[in-house]
Short mmCIF file of C-alpha atoms and ligand atoms in Angstrom, two decimals:
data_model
loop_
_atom_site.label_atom_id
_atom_site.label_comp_id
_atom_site.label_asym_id
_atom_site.label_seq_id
_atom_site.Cartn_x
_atom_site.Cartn_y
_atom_site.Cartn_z
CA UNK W 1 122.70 53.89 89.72
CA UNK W 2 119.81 56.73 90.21
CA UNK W 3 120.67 59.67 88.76
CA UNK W 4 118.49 62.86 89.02
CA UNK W 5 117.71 64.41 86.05
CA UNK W 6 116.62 68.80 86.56
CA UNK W 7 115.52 70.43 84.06
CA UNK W 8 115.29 74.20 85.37
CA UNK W 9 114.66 77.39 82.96
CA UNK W 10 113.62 81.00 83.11
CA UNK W 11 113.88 84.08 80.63
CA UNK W 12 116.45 86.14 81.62
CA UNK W 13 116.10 88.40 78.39
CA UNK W 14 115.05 88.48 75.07
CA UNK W 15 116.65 89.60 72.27
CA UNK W 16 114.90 91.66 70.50
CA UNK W 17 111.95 91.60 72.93
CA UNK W 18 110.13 87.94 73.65
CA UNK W 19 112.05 86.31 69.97
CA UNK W 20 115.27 84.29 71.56
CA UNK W 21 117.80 83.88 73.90
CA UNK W 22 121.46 85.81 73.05
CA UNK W 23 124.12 82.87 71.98
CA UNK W 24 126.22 85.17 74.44
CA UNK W 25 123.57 84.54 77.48
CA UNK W 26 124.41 80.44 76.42
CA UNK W 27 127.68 80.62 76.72
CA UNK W 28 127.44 82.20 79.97
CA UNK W 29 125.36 79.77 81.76
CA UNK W 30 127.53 76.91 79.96
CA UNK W 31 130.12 78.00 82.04
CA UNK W 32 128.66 77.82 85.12
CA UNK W 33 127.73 74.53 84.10
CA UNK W 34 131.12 73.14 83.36
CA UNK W 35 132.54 74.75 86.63
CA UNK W 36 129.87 72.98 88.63
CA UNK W 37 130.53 69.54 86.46
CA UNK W 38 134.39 69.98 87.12
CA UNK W 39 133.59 70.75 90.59
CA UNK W 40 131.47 66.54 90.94
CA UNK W 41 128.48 68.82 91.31
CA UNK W 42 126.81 68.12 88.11
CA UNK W 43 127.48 64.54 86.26
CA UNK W 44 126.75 66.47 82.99
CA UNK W 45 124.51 68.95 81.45
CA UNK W 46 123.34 70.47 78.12
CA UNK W 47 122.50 74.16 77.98
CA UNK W 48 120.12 75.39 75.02
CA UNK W 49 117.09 77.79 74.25
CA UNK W 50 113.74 77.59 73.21
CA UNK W 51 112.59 80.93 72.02
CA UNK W 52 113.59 83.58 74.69
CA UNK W 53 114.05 80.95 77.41
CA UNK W 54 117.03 79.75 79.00
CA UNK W 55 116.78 75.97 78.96
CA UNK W 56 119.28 74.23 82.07
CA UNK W 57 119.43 70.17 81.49
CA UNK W 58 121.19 69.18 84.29
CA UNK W 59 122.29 65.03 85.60
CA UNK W 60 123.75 64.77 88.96
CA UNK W 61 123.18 62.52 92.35
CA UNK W 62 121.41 65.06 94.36
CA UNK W 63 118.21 63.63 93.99
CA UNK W 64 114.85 66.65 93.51
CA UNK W 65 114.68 69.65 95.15
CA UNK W 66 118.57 69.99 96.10
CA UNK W 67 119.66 73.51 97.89
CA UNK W 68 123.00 72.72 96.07
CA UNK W 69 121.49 72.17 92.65
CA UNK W 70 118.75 74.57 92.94
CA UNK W 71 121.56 77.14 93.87
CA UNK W 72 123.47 76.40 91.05
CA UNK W 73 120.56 76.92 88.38
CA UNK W 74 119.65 80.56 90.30
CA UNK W 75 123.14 81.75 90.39
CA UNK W 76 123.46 80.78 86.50
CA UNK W 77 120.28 82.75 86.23
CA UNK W 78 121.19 86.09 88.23
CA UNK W 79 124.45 85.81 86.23
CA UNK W 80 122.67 85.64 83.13
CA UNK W 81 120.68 88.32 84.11
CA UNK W 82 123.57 90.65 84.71
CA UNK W 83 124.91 89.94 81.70
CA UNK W 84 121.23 91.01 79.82
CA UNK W 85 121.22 94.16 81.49
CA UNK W 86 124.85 95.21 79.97
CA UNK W 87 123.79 93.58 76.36
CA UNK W 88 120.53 95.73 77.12
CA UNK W 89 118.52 92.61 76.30
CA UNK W 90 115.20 92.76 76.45
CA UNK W 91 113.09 92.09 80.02
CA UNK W 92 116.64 91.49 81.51
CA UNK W 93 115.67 88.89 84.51
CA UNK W 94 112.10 88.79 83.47
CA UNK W 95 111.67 85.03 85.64
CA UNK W 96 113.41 86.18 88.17
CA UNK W 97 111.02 87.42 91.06
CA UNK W 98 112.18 86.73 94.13
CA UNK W 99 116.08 88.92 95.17
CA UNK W 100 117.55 86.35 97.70
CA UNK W 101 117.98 82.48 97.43
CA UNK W 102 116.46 80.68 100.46
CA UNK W 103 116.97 77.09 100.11
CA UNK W 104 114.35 76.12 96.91
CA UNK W 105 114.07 77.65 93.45
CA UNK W 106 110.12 76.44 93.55
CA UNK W 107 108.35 79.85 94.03
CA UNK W 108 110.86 82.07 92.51
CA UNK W 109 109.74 82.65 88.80
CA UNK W 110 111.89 79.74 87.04
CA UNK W 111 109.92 76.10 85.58
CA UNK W 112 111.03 73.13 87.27
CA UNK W 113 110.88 69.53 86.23
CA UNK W 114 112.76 66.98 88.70
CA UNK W 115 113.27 63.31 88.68
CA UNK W 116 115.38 60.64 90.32
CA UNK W 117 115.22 57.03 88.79
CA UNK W 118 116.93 53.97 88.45
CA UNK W 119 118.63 54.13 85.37
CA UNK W 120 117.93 50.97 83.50
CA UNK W 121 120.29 49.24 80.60
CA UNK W 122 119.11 51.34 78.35
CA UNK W 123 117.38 54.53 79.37
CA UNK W 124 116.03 56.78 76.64
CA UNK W 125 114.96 60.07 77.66
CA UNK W 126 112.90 62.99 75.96
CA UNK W 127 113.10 66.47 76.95
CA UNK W 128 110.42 68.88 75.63
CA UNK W 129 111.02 72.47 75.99
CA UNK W 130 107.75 75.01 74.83
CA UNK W 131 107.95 78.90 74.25
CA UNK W 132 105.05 81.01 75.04
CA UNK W 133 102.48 78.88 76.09
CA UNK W 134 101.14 77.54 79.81
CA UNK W 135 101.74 74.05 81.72
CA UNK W 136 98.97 73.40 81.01
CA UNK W 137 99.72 72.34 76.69
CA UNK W 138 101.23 69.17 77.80
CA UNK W 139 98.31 67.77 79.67
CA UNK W 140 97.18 66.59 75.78
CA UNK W 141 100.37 64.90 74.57
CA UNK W 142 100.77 63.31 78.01
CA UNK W 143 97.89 62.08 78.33
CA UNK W 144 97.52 60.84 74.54
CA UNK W 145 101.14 58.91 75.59
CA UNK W 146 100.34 57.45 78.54
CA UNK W 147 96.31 56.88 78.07
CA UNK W 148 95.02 56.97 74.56
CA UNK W 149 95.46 53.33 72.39
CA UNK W 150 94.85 55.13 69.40
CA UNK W 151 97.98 57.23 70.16
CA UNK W 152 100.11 54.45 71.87
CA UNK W 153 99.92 51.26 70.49
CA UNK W 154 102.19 49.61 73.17
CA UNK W 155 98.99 50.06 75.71
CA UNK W 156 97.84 47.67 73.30
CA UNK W 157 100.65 45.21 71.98
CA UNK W 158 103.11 45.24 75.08
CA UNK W 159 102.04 43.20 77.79
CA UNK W 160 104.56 45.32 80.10
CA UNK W 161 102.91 48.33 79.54
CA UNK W 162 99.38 47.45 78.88
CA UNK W 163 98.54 47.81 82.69
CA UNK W 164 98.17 51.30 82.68
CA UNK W 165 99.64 54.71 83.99
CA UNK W 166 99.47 57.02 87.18
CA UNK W 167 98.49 60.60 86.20
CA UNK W 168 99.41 63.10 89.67
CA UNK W 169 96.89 65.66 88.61
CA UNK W 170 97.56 69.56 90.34
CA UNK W 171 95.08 71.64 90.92
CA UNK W 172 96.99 74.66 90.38
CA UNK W 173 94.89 77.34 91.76
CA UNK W 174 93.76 75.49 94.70
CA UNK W 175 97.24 73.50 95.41
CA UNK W 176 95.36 70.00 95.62
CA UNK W 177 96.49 67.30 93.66
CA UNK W 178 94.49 63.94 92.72
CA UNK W 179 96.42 60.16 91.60
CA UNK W 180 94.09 58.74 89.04
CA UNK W 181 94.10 55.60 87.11
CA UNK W 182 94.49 54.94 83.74
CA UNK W 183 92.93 53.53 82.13
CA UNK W 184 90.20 52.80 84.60
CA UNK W 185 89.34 56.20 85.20
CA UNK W 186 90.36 58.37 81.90
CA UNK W 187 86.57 59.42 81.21
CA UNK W 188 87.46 61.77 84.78
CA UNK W 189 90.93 62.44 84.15
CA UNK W 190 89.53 64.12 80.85
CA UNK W 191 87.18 65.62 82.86
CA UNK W 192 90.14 67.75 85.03
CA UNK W 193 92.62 67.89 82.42
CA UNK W 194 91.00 69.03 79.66
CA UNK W 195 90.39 72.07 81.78
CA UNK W 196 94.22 72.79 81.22
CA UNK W 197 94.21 76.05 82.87
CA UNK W 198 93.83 74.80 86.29
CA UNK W 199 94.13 71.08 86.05
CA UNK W 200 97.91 70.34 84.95
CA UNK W 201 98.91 66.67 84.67
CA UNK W 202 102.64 67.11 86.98
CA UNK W 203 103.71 63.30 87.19
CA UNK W 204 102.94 60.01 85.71
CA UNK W 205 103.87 57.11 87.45
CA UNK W 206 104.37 53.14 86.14
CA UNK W 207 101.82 50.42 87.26
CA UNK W 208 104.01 47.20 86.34
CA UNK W 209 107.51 46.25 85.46
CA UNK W 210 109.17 49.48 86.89
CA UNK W 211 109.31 50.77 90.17
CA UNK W 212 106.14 52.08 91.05
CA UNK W 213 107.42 54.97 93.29
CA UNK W 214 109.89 56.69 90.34
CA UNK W 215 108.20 58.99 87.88
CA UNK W 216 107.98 58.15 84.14
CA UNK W 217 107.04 61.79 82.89
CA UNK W 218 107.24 65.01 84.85
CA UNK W 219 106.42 68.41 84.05
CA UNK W 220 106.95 72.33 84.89
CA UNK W 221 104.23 73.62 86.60
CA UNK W 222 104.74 76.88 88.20
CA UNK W 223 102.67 79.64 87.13
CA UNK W 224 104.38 82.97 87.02
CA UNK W 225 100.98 85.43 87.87
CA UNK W 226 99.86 82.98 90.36
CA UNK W 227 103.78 84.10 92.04
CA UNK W 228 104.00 87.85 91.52
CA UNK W 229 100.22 88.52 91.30
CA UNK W 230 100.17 89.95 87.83
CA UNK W 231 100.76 88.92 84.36
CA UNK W 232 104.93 89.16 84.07
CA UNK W 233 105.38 86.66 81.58
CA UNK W 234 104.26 83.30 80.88
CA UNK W 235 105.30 80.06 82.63
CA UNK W 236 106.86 78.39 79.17
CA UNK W 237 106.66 74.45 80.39
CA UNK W 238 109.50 71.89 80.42
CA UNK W 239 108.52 68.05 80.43
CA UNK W 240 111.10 65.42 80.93
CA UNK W 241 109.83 61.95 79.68
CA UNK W 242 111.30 58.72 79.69
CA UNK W 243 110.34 55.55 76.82
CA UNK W 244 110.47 52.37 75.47
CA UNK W 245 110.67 48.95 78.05
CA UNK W 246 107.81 48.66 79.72
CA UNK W 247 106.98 52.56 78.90
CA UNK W 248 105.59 54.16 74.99
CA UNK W 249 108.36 54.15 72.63
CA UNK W 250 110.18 57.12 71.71
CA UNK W 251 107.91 57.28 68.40
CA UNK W 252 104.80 57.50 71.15
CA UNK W 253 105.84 59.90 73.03
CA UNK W 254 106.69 62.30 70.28
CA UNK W 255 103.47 61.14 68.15
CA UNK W 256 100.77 63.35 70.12
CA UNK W 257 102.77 66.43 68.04
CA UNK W 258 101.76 65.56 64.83
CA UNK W 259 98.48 67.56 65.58
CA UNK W 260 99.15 71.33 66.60
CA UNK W 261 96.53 71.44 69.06
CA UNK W 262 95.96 74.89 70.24
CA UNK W 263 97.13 76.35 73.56
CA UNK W 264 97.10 79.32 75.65
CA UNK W 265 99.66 82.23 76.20
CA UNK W 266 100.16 83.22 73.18
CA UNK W 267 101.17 87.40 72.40
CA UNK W 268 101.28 89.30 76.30
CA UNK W 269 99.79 85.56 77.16
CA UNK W 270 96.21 86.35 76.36
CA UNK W 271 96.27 84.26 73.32
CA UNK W 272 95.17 80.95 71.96
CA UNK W 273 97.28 79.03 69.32
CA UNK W 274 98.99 76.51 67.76
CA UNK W 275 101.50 74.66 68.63
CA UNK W 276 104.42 74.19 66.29
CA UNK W 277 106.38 71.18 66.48
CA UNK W 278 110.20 72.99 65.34
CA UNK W 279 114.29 72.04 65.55
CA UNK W 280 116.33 73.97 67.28
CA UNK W 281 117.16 76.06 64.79
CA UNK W 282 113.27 77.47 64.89
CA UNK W 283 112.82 77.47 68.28
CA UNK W 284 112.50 81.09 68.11
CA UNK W 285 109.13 83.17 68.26
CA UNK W 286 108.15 85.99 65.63
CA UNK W 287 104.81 86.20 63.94
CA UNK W 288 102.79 87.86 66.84
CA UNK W 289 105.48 86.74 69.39
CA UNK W 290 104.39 82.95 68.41
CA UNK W 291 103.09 80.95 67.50
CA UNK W 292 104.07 79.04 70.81
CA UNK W 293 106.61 76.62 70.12
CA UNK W 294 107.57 73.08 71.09
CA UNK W 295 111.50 72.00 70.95
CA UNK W 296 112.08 68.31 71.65
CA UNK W 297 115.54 66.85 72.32
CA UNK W 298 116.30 63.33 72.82
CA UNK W 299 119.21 61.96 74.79
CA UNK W 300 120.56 58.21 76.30
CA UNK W 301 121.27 58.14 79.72
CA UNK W 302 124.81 56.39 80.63
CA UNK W 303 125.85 56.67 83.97
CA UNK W 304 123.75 59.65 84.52
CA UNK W 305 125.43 61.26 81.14
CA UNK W 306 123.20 62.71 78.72
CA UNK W 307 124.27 60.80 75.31
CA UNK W 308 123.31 62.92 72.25
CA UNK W 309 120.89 65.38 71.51
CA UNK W 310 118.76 64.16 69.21
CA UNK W 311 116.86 67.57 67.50
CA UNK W 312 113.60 65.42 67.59
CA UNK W 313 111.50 67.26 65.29
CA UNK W 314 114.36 68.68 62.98
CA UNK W 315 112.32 66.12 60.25
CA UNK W 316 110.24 66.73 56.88
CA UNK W 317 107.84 64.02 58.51
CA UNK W 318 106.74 67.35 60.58
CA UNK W 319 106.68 69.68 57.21
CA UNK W 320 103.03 69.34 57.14
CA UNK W 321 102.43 69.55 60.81
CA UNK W 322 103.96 72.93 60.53
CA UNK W 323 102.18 74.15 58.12
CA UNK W 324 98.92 73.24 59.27
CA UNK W 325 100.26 74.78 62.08
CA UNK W 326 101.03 78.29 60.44
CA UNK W 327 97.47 77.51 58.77
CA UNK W 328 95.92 77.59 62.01
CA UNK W 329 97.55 80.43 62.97
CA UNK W 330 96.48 82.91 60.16
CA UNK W 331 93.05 81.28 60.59
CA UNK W 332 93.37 82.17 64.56
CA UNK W 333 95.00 85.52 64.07
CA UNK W 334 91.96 87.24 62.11
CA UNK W 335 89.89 87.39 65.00
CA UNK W 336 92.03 89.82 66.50
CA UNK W 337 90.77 90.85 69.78
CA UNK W 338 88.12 88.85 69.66
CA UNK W 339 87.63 85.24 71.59
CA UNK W 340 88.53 82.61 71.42
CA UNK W 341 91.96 83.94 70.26
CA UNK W 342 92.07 85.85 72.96
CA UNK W 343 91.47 84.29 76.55
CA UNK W 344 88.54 84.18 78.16
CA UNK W 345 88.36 86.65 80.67
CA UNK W 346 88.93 84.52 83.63
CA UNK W 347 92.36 84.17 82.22
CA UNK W 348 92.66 87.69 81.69
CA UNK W 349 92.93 88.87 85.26
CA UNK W 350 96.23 89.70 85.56
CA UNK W 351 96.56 92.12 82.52
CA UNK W 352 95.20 94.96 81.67
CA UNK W 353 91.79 94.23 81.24
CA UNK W 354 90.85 94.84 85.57
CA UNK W 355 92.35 98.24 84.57
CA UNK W 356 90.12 99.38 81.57
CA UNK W 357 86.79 97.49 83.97
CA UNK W 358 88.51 100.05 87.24
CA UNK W 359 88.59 103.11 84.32
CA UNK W 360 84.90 102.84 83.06
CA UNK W 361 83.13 101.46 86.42
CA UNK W 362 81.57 104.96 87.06
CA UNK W 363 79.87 104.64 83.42
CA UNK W 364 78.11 101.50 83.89
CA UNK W 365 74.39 102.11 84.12
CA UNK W 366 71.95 99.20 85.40
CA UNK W 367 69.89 97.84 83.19
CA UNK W 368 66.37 96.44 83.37
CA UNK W 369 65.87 92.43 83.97
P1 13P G 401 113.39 47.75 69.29
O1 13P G 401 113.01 46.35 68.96
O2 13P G 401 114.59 48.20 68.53
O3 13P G 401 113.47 48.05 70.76
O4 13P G 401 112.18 48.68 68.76
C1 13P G 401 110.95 48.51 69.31
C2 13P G 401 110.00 49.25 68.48
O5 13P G 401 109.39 48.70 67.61
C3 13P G 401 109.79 50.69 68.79
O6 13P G 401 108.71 51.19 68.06
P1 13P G 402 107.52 85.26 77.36
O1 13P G 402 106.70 84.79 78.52
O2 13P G 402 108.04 84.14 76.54
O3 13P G 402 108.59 86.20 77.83
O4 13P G 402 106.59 86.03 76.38
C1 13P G 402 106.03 87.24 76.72
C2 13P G 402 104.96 87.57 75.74
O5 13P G 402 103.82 87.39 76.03
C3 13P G 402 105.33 88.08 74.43
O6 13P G 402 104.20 88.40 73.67
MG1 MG G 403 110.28 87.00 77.57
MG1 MG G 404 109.32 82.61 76.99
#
């Protein structure tokens, strides 16, 4: 059995502004979903939200990058879309940026995260959704997972997995991407990754026990300004990651989010801040639009069916991590326009700020050496 698991979402509409998806806009794309399940399309899907984007967890045969499936999750999004624009939602279509389907979804404004696998006798699977933030914020829990012995200690108790990880590093402004080695080489993969504006970890692969050629983690990396050519709205990641024989446990995977390290994209995305570990049920963004948020659900995979959810961090064990988190935040917050809560400017280029240089560039008087 190899199912494909997609994991496709955009914002179709905020209500009020960036906060959360409308229950309504849910049930709408549910029902595309069950047509398409009753139809042998899908094998079976879960439809939810994290903050004000549309989250589409999809299990079918298709294998990545199907037309059909691909198809599916854009004509569930221009549906949703119409159905913003009557509610009067808020940036009604706001992922959307392309007007005609042509075969591939890649390139059109939604996050995609695609893979096909054998599905083994017990297949435990982790989907993390995030709310105003970049692809970027996973390269440090993935690579903490997959890489760092402090985090994981399977890389070094369990023989099966103590022989390392694959990272498929993207070069997203360039459109290179690198395999490294860990952990031969994690002193270089550092060296990209931690430069998580450009350098997003996309895949990780298996060295031993599973087949080498089917992805353990993969993760959303479309960028949104790099598409339309100005800021329209961050690229809000998905990561689908699989655990536990011969891979981190589920407790591994989830433990890099007991820190709320800070990431980009944060208000207009020109923000730094902290990520906040929350349940469902706060999977919604307020205080300044944020802070950016981090939803985890866990399923079992029978048959390709997603058994579950599993509201991950809906657990006092993350109390404190929120709070530190909302610590953070206040601490961030008071340097109001000034870095490094706001972006540096190289990440600035597609707001404003080229506007108010254009506006002033006749004022600018040379100064001496
Ligand atoms: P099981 O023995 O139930 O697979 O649990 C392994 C484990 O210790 C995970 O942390
Ligand atoms: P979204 O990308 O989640 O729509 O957020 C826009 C924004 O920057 C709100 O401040
Ligand atoms: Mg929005
Ligand atoms: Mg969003």
């Amino acid at each position: 059995m190899k199912p494909t698991v997609s994991v496709i979402k955009a914002d179709v509409g905020g209500c009020p502004g960036h906060v959360k998806v409308h229950p309504k806009t849910i049930e709408r794309a549910k029902e595309h979903m069950e047509e398409a399940k009753n139809s042998g399309l899908l094998i079976d899907y879960y439809v939810t939200n994290c903050g004000d984007d549309l989250e589409l967890i999809m299990t079918h045969k298709k294998g990545v990058d199907s037309e059909e499936i691909h198809n599916l999750a854009w004509n569930t999004f221009k549906d949703c879309t119409e159905l913003a624009k009557k509610m009067k939602l808020y940036a009604a279509g706001q992922d959307l940026l392309k007007d005609a389907f042509s075969g591939n979804i890649r390139g059109m404004g939604p996050g995609i995260a695609e893979m096909e696998f054998t599905e083994r006798p017990g297949e435990p699977l982790l989907i993390f959704m995030m709310d105003k933030t970049e692809p970027g914020a996973f390269n440090l829990p993935i690579f903490k997972t997959f890489a760092d012995p402090f985090n994981t200690a399977g890389l070094v108790i369990d023989p099966s997995v103590n022989s390392g990880f694959i990272f498929e590093i993207w070069d997203i402004k360039e459109h290179k991407m690198v395999k490294m080695s860990a952990p031969e080489e994690i002193y270089d993969i550092l060296a990209l990754i931690g430069a998580k504006e450009r350098y997003v970890i996309k895949r990780v692969y298996p060295r031993a026990k599973l087949p080498e050629d089917e992805p353990v983690a993969v993760i959303s990396t479309e960028k949104l300004s790099f598409i339309a050519g100005k800021y329209v709205g961050k690229d809000d990641p998905v990561a689908i990651v699989r655990a536990q024989s011969g891979l981190p446990a589920i407790g591994e995977v989830i433990e890099p989010y007991s820190f709320p390290f800070l990431v980009s994209g944060w208000m207009r995305g020109s923000h730094n801040g902290p990520i906040m570990p929350v349940s469902q049920r706060y999977a919604q963004c307020t205080r300044f639009d944020g802070p950016p948020r981090v939803l985890c659900l866990g399923f079992q995979l029978a048959e390709g069916k997603l058994v579950g959810p599993v509201d991950m961090f809906d657990d006092p064990v993350y109390d404190n991590v929120r709070v530190e988190s909302a610590k953070v935040a206040d601490y961030m917050r008071k340097h109001g326009p000034f870095e490094p809560h706001r972006l540096p400017l190289e990440d600035m280029e597609y707001t404003t700020l080229p506007k108010v240089l254009e506006k002033i560039k006749g004022r600018f008087k040379t100064t001496k050496k």
